[in-house]
């Protein structure tokens, strides 16, 4: 009986913590739903762009090898850029972005026309809501 009570109390406390985290989150349900959709779409597009780019690079290298010609130029992100988009994403309501790629593009963009002012807010918050645990999760395919 004590074991079942322990299991039930752990489950109940976890449920209460999840409810409290979602109720006190600065993010609305619709924004959270949008973020989940955005992250899924970005992940799908990243997979397709990565596959396409890797195929082009492999074709270029094989053509260069078999034809004994210098390889043509293909633009690939630098190691520094890959490290920046691979870092852990931390939410902030001051200048929130939807992912590390979103943050990288917005921060490294020199053209003011490409900046999107609507994705930044003027509020401040240093805590990271538990409701955003899905952001930048590793996708198993």
Coordinates of N, CA, C and O in Angstrom, one line a residue:
X1 N 0.8 -1.2 0.0 CA 0.0 0.0 0.0 C 0.9 1.2 0.0 O 0.6 2.2 -0.7
X2 N 2.0 1.2 0.8 CA 2.9 2.4 0.8 C 3.5 2.7 -0.6 O 3.7 3.8 -0.9
X3 N 3.8 1.6 -1.3 CA 4.4 1.8 -2.6 C 3.4 2.4 -3.6 O 3.8 3.3 -4.3
X4 N 2.2 2.0 -3.5 CA 1.2 2.6 -4.4 C 0.9 4.0 -4.0 O 0.7 4.9 -4.9
X5 N 0.9 4.3 -2.7 CA 0.7 5.7 -2.3 C 1.9 6.6 -2.7 O 1.7 7.8 -3.1
X6 N 3.1 6.1 -2.7 CA 4.3 6.8 -3.2 C 4.2 7.1 -4.6 O 4.4 8.2 -5.1
X7 N 3.8 6.1 -5.4 CA 3.6 6.3 -6.9 C 2.6 7.3 -7.2 O 2.7 8.2 -8.0
X8 N 1.4 7.2 -6.5 CA 0.3 8.1 -6.7 C 0.7 9.5 -6.3 O 0.4 10.5 -7.0
X9 N 1.4 9.7 -5.2 CA 1.8 11.0 -4.8 C 2.8 11.6 -5.8 O 2.8 12.8 -6.1
X10 N 3.7 10.8 -6.3 CA 4.7 11.3 -7.3 C 4.0 11.8 -8.6 O 4.2 12.8 -9.2
X11 N 3.0 10.9 -9.0 CA 2.2 11.3 -10.2 C 1.4 12.5 -10.0 O 1.3 13.4 -10.9
X12 N 0.8 12.7 -8.9 CA 0.0 13.8 -8.6 C 0.9 15.1 -8.5 O 0.5 16.2 -9.0
X13 N 2.0 15.0 -7.9 CA 2.9 16.2 -7.8 C 3.4 16.6 -9.2 O 3.5 17.8 -9.5
X14 N 3.7 15.6 -10.0 CA 4.1 15.9 -11.4 C 3.0 16.6 -12.2 O 3.3 17.6 -12.9
X15 N 1.8 16.1 -12.0 CA 0.7 16.8 -12.7 C 0.5 18.2 -12.2 O 0.3 19.1 -13.0
X16 N 0.6 18.4 -10.9 CA 0.4 19.8 -10.4 C 1.5 20.7 -10.9 O 1.3 21.9 -11.2
X17 N 2.8 20.2 -10.9 CA 3.9 21.0 -11.4 C 3.7 21.4 -12.9 O 3.9 22.5 -13.3
X18 N 3.2 20.5 -13.7 CA 3.0 20.7 -15.1 C 1.8 21.8 -15.3 O 2.0 22.7 -16.0
X19 N 0.8 21.6 -14.5 CA -0.3 22.6 -14.5 C 0.1 24.0 -14.1 O -0.2 25.0 -14.7
X20 N 0.9 24.0 -13.1 CA 1.4 25.3 -12.6 C 2.3 26.0 -13.6 O 2.2 27.2 -13.8
X21 N 3.2 25.2 -14.2 CA 4.1 25.8 -15.2 C 3.3 26.3 -16.4 O 3.6 27.4 -16.9
X22 N 2.3 25.6 -16.8 CA 1.5 26.1 -18.0 C 0.6 27.3 -17.6 O 0.4 28.2 -18.4
X23 N 0.1 27.3 -16.4 CA -0.8 28.4 -16.0 C 0.0 29.7 -15.8 O -0.5 30.8 -16.0
X24 N 1.3 29.6 -15.3 CA 2.1 30.8 -15.1 C 3.0 31.2 -16.3 O 3.8 32.1 -16.2
X25 N 2.9 30.4 -17.3 CA 3.7 30.7 -18.5 C 3.3 32.0 -19.1 O 2.1 32.3 -19.3
X26 N 4.3 32.8 -19.6 CA 4.0 34.1 -20.2 C 3.5 33.9 -21.7 O 3.2 34.9 -22.4
X27 N 3.4 32.7 -22.1 CA 3.1 32.4 -23.5 C 1.6 31.9 -23.6 O 1.2 31.0 -22.8
X28 N 0.9 32.4 -24.5 CA -0.5 32.0 -24.7 C -0.6 30.7 -25.4 O 0.4 30.2 -26.0
X29 N -1.7 30.0 -25.3 CA -1.9 28.7 -25.9 C -1.7 28.8 -27.4 O -1.1 28.0 -28.0
X30 N -2.2 29.9 -28.0 CA -2.1 30.0 -29.5 C -0.7 30.2 -29.9 O -0.2 29.7 -30.9
X31 N 0.1 31.0 -29.1 CA 1.5 31.2 -29.5 C 2.3 30.0 -29.3 O 3.1 29.6 -30.1
X32 N 2.0 29.2 -28.3 CA 2.6 27.9 -28.1 C 2.3 27.0 -29.2 O 3.2 26.3 -29.7
X33 N 1.1 27.0 -29.6 CA 0.7 26.1 -30.8 C 1.4 26.5 -32.0 O 1.9 25.7 -32.8
X34 N 1.5 27.9 -32.3 CA 2.3 28.4 -33.4 C 3.7 27.9 -33.3 O 4.3 27.5 -34.3
X35 N 4.4 28.0 -32.2 CA 5.8 27.7 -32.0 C 6.0 26.2 -32.3 O 6.9 25.8 -32.9
X36 N 5.1 25.4 -31.8 CA 5.2 23.9 -32.1 C 5.2 23.7 -33.6 O 5.9 22.9 -34.2
X37 N 4.2 24.4 -34.3 CA 4.1 24.2 -35.8 C 5.3 24.7 -36.5 O 5.9 24.1 -37.4
X38 N 5.8 25.9 -36.0 CA 7.0 26.5 -36.6 C 8.2 25.6 -36.5 O 9.0 25.3 -37.4
X39 N 8.4 25.0 -35.3 CA 9.6 24.2 -35.0 C 9.5 22.9 -35.9 O 10.5 22.5 -36.5
X40 N 8.3 22.4 -36.0 CA 8.1 21.2 -36.9 C 8.5 21.5 -38.3 O 9.2 20.7 -39.0
X41 N 7.9 22.6 -38.8 CA 8.2 23.0 -40.2 C 9.6 23.3 -40.5 O 10.2 22.9 -41.5
X42 N 10.3 24.0 -39.5 CA 11.7 24.4 -39.7 C 12.5 23.1 -39.7 O 13.4 23.0 -40.5
X43 N 12.2 22.1 -38.9 CA 12.9 20.9 -38.8 C 12.7 20.1 -40.2 O 13.7 19.6 -40.7
X44 N 11.5 20.1 -40.7 CA 11.3 19.4 -42.0 C 12.1 20.1 -43.1 O 12.7 19.4 -43.9
X45 N 12.0 21.4 -43.1 CA 12.8 22.1 -44.2 C 14.3 22.0 -44.0 O 15.0 21.9 -45.0
X46 N 14.8 21.9 -42.7 CA 16.2 21.8 -42.5 C 16.6 20.4 -43.0 O 17.7 20.3 -43.6
X47 N 15.8 19.4 -42.8 CA 16.1 18.0 -43.3 C 16.2 18.1 -44.9 O 17.2 17.5 -45.5
X48 N 15.2 18.7 -45.5 CA 15.3 18.7 -47.0 C 16.4 19.6 -47.5 O 17.1 19.1 -48.5
X49 N 16.6 20.7 -47.0 CA 17.7 21.6 -47.4 C 19.1 20.9 -47.2 O 20.0 20.9 -48.0
X50 N 19.2 20.2 -46.0 CA 20.5 19.5 -45.8 C 20.7 18.4 -46.7 O 21.9 18.2 -47.2
X51 N 19.7 17.7 -47.0 CA 19.9 16.6 -48.0 C 20.2 17.1 -49.4 O 21.1 16.5 -50.0
X52 N 19.5 18.1 -49.8 CA 19.8 18.7 -51.1 C 21.2 19.3 -51.2 O 21.9 19.0 -52.2
X53 N 21.6 20.0 -50.2 CA 23.0 20.6 -50.2 C 24.0 19.5 -50.1 O 25.1 19.6 -50.8
X54 N 23.8 18.5 -49.3 CA 24.8 17.4 -49.2 C 24.9 16.7 -50.5 O 26.0 16.3 -51.0
X55 N 23.8 16.5 -51.2 CA 23.8 15.8 -52.5 C 24.6 16.6 -53.5 O 25.4 16.1 -54.3
X56 N 24.4 18.0 -53.6 CA 25.1 18.8 -54.5 C 26.6 18.8 -54.2 O 27.4 18.8 -55.1
X57 N 27.0 18.9 -52.9 CA 28.4 18.9 -52.6 C 29.0 17.5 -52.9 O 30.2 17.5 -53.5
X58 N 28.3 16.4 -52.7 CA 28.9 15.1 -53.0 C 29.0 15.0 -54.6 O 30.1 14.5 -55.0
X59 N 28.1 15.5 -55.3 CA 28.2 15.4 -56.8 C 29.3 16.3 -57.3 O 30.1 15.9 -58.2
X60 N 29.5 17.4 -56.7 CA 30.6 18.3 -57.1 C 32.0 17.6 -56.8 O 32.8 17.6 -57.7
X61 N 32.1 17.0 -55.6 CA 33.3 16.3 -55.3 C 33.6 15.1 -56.2 O 34.8 14.9 -56.6
X62 N 32.6 14.4 -56.5 CA 32.8 13.2 -57.4 C 33.1 13.6 -58.8 O 34.0 13.0 -59.4
X63 N 32.4 14.6 -59.3 CA 32.7 15.1 -60.6 C 34.2 15.6 -60.7 O 34.9 15.4 -61.7
X64 N 34.6 16.4 -59.7 CA 35.9 16.9 -59.7 C 37.0 15.7 -59.6 O 38.0 15.8 -60.3
X65 N 36.7 14.7 -58.8 CA 37.6 13.6 -58.7 C 37.7 12.8 -60.0 O 38.8 12.5 -60.5
X66 N 36.6 12.4 -60.6 CA 36.6 11.6 -61.8 C 37.0 12.4 -63.0 O 37.6 11.8 -63.9
X67 N 36.7 13.7 -63.1 CA 37.1 14.4 -64.3 C 38.4 15.1 -64.1 O 38.9 15.8 -65.1
X68 N 39.0 15.0 -62.9 CA 40.3 15.6 -62.7 C 40.3 17.1 -63.0 O 41.2 17.6 -63.6
X69 N 39.3 17.8 -62.5 CA 39.1 19.2 -62.7 C 39.0 19.9 -61.3 O 38.6 19.2 -60.3
X70 N 39.4 21.2 -61.2 CA 39.1 21.9 -59.9 C 37.6 22.0 -59.6 O 36.8 22.1 -60.5
X71 N 37.3 21.8 -58.4 CA 35.8 21.9 -58.0 C 35.3 23.3 -58.2 O 35.9 24.3 -58.0
X72 N 34.0 23.3 -58.5 CA 33.3 24.6 -58.6 C 32.9 25.0 -57.2 O 32.8 24.2 -56.3
X73 N 32.7 26.3 -57.1 CA 32.4 26.9 -55.8 C 31.0 26.6 -55.4 O 30.0 26.8 -56.1
X74 N 30.8 26.1 -54.1 CA 29.5 25.9 -53.5 C 29.5 26.5 -52.1 O 30.4 26.3 -51.4
X75 N 28.6 27.4 -51.9 CA 28.5 28.1 -50.6 C 28.0 27.1 -49.5 O 26.9 26.6 -49.6
X76 N 28.7 27.0 -48.4 CA 28.3 26.2 -47.3 C 28.6 27.0 -46.0 O 29.5 27.7 -45.9
X77 N 27.6 26.9 -45.1 CA 27.8 27.7 -43.8 C 29.1 27.4 -43.1 O 29.6 26.2 -43.2
X78 N 29.7 28.3 -42.5 CA 31.0 28.1 -41.8 C 30.7 27.3 -40.5 O 29.6 27.1 -40.0
X79 N 31.8 26.8 -39.9 CA 31.7 26.0 -38.7 C 31.2 26.9 -37.6 O 30.5 26.4 -36.7
X80 N 31.5 28.2 -37.6 CA 31.0 29.1 -36.6 C 29.5 29.2 -36.6 O 28.8 29.2 -35.6
X81 N 29.0 29.3 -37.9 CA 27.5 29.4 -38.0 C 26.9 28.1 -37.6 O 25.8 28.2 -36.9
X82 N 27.5 27.0 -37.9 CA 26.9 25.7 -37.4 C 26.9 25.6 -35.9 O 25.9 25.1 -35.3
X83 N 27.9 26.1 -35.3 CA 28.0 26.1 -33.8 C 26.9 27.0 -33.2 O 26.3 26.7 -32.2
X84 N 26.7 28.2 -33.8 CA 25.7 29.1 -33.3 C 24.3 28.5 -33.4 O 23.5 28.7 -32.5
X85 N 24.0 27.8 -34.5 CA 22.6 27.3 -34.6 C 22.4 26.0 -33.9 O 21.3 25.5 -33.7
X86 N 23.6 25.4 -33.4 CA 23.5 24.1 -32.7 C 23.5 24.3 -31.2 O 23.3 23.4 -30.5
X87 N 23.6 25.6 -30.7 CA 23.6 25.8 -29.3 C 22.2 25.6 -28.7 O 21.2 25.6 -29.4
X88 N 22.2 25.5 -27.4 CA 20.9 25.3 -26.7 C 20.1 26.6 -26.8 O 20.6 27.7 -26.5
X89 N 18.8 26.5 -27.1 CA 17.9 27.6 -27.2 C 17.4 28.0 -25.9 O 16.8 27.1 -25.2
X90 N 17.5 29.2 -25.5 CA 16.9 29.7 -24.2 C 15.9 30.8 -24.5 O 16.2 31.8 -25.2
X91 N 14.7 30.6 -24.0 CA 13.6 31.5 -24.2 C 13.8 32.8 -23.4 O 14.2 32.8 -22.2
X92 N 13.5 33.9 -24.0 CA 13.4 35.2 -23.3 C 12.3 36.0 -23.9 O 12.2 36.1 -25.1
X93 N 11.5 36.6 -23.1 CA 10.4 37.4 -23.6 C 10.9 38.8 -24.1 O 10.1 39.5 -24.8
X94 N 12.1 39.2 -23.8 CA 12.6 40.4 -24.3 C 12.8 40.4 -25.8 O 12.4 41.3 -26.5
X95 N 13.6 39.5 -26.2 CA 13.8 39.4 -27.7 C 13.8 37.9 -28.1 O 14.8 37.3 -28.4
X96 N 12.6 37.4 -28.0 CA 12.4 35.9 -28.2 C 12.4 35.6 -29.7 O 12.0 36.4 -30.5
X97 N 13.0 34.5 -30.0 CA 13.0 34.0 -31.3 C 12.4 32.6 -31.2 O 12.3 32.0 -30.2
X98 N 12.0 32.0 -32.4 CA 11.3 30.7 -32.4 C 12.3 29.6 -32.4 O 11.9 28.5 -32.1
X99 N 13.6 29.8 -32.7 CA 14.6 28.8 -32.7 C 16.0 29.4 -32.8 O 16.1 30.6 -33.0
X100 N 17.0 28.6 -32.7 CA 18.3 29.1 -32.8 C 18.6 29.6 -34.2 O 19.4 30.5 -34.4
X101 N 18.0 28.9 -35.2 CA 18.2 29.4 -36.6 C 17.6 30.8 -36.8 O 18.1 31.7 -37.4
X102 N 16.4 30.9 -36.2 CA 15.7 32.2 -36.3 C 16.5 33.3 -35.6 O 16.7 34.4 -36.2
X103 N 17.1 33.0 -34.5 CA 17.9 34.0 -33.8 C 19.2 34.3 -34.6 O 19.5 35.5 -34.7
X104 N 19.8 33.3 -35.2 CA 21.0 33.5 -36.0 C 20.7 34.4 -37.2 O 21.5 35.3 -37.5
X105 N 19.6 34.1 -37.9 CA 19.3 34.9 -39.1 C 19.0 36.3 -38.7 O 19.5 37.2 -39.4
X106 N 18.2 36.5 -37.7 CA 17.8 37.9 -37.3 C 19.0 38.7 -36.8 O 19.1 39.9 -37.0
X107 N 19.9 38.1 -36.0 CA 21.0 38.8 -35.4 C 22.1 39.0 -36.5 O 22.9 40.0 -36.4
X108 N 22.3 38.1 -37.4 CA 23.4 38.3 -38.4 C 22.9 39.0 -39.7 O 23.8 39.3 -40.5
X109 N 21.7 39.3 -39.8 CA 21.1 40.0 -41.0 C 21.6 41.5 -41.0 O 21.3 42.2 -40.0
X110 N 22.2 41.9 -42.0 CA 22.6 43.3 -42.1 C 21.6 44.1 -42.8 O 21.6 45.4 -42.7
X111 N 20.7 43.5 -43.6 CA 19.7 44.2 -44.3 C 18.5 44.5 -43.4 O 17.8 43.6 -43.0
X112 N 18.2 45.8 -43.2 CA 17.1 46.2 -42.3 C 15.7 45.7 -42.9 O 14.8 45.6 -42.1
X113 N 15.6 45.5 -44.2 CA 14.4 45.1 -44.7 C 14.0 43.7 -44.3 O 12.8 43.4 -44.3
X114 N 15.0 42.9 -44.0 CA 14.7 41.5 -43.7 C 14.4 41.4 -42.2 O 13.9 40.3 -41.7
X115 N 14.7 42.4 -41.4 CA 14.4 42.3 -39.9 C 12.8 42.3 -39.7 O 12.1 43.1 -40.4
X116 N 12.4 41.5 -38.8 CA 11.0 41.4 -38.5 C 10.8 41.9 -37.1 O 11.1 41.3 -36.2
X117 N 10.2 43.1 -37.0 CA 10.0 43.7 -35.7 C 9.0 43.0 -34.8 O 9.0 43.1 -33.6
X118 N 8.1 42.3 -35.5 CA 6.9 41.8 -34.7 C 7.4 40.6 -33.9 O 6.6 40.1 -33.0
X119 N 8.5 40.0 -34.1 CA 8.9 38.8 -33.3 C 9.6 39.2 -32.0 O 10.0 38.4 -31.2
X120 N 9.8 40.5 -31.8 CA 10.5 41.0 -30.5 C 9.5 41.7 -29.7 O 8.6 42.4 -30.2
X121 N 9.6 41.5 -28.4 CA 8.7 42.3 -27.5 C 9.5 43.1 -26.5 O 10.7 42.9 -26.4
X122 N 8.9 44.0 -25.8 CA 9.7 44.9 -25.0 C 9.7 44.5 -23.5 O 10.4 45.1 -22.7
X123 N 9.0 43.4 -23.2 CA 9.0 42.9 -21.8 C 10.3 42.2 -21.5 O 11.1 41.9 -22.3
X124 N 10.5 42.0 -20.2 CA 11.7 41.3 -19.8 C 11.3 40.1 -18.9 O 10.4 40.2 -18.1
X125 N 12.0 39.0 -19.0 CA 11.9 37.8 -18.2 C 13.1 37.0 -18.3 O 13.6 36.7 -19.4
X126 N 13.7 36.6 -17.2 CA 14.9 35.8 -17.2 C 14.6 34.3 -17.0 O 15.4 33.5 -17.3
X127 N 13.4 34.0 -16.6 CA 13.0 32.5 -16.4 C 12.6 31.9 -17.7 O 12.0 32.5 -18.6
X128 N 12.9 30.6 -17.8 CA 12.5 29.9 -19.0 C 11.3 29.0 -18.7 O 11.4 28.1 -17.8
X129 N 10.1 29.2 -19.3 CA 9.0 28.4 -19.0 C 9.1 27.0 -19.3 O 9.7 26.6 -20.4
X130 N 8.6 26.1 -18.5 CA 8.7 24.7 -18.7 C 7.9 24.3 -20.0 O 8.1 23.3 -20.6
X131 N 6.9 25.1 -20.3 CA 6.1 24.8 -21.5 C 6.8 24.8 -22.8 O 6.3 24.3 -23.8
X132 N 8.0 25.4 -22.8 CA 8.8 25.5 -24.0 C 9.8 24.4 -24.1 O 10.8 24.5 -24.9
X133 N 9.6 23.3 -23.5 CA 10.6 22.2 -23.5 C 10.7 21.5 -24.9 O 11.7 20.9 -25.1
X134 N 9.8 21.8 -25.7 CA 9.8 21.2 -27.1 C 10.8 21.9 -28.0 O 11.2 21.3 -29.0
X135 N 11.2 23.1 -27.7 CA 12.0 23.9 -28.6 C 13.3 23.3 -28.8 O 14.0 23.0 -27.8
X136 N 13.7 23.1 -30.0 CA 15.0 22.6 -30.4 C 15.3 21.2 -29.8 O 16.4 20.8 -29.6
X137 N 14.2 20.4 -29.6 CA 14.4 19.0 -29.2 C 15.0 18.3 -30.4 O 14.8 18.6 -31.5
X138 N 15.7 17.2 -30.1 CA 16.3 16.4 -31.2 C 15.2 15.5 -31.8 O 14.6 14.8 -31.1
X139 N 15.1 15.6 -33.1 CA 14.1 14.8 -33.7 C 14.7 13.5 -34.1 O 15.7 13.4 -34.7
X140 N 14.0 12.4 -33.7 CA 14.4 11.1 -34.1 C 13.6 10.7 -35.4 O 12.4 10.8 -35.4
X141 N 14.4 10.4 -36.4 CA 13.7 10.0 -37.7 C 13.9 8.6 -38.0 O 14.8 8.0 -37.6

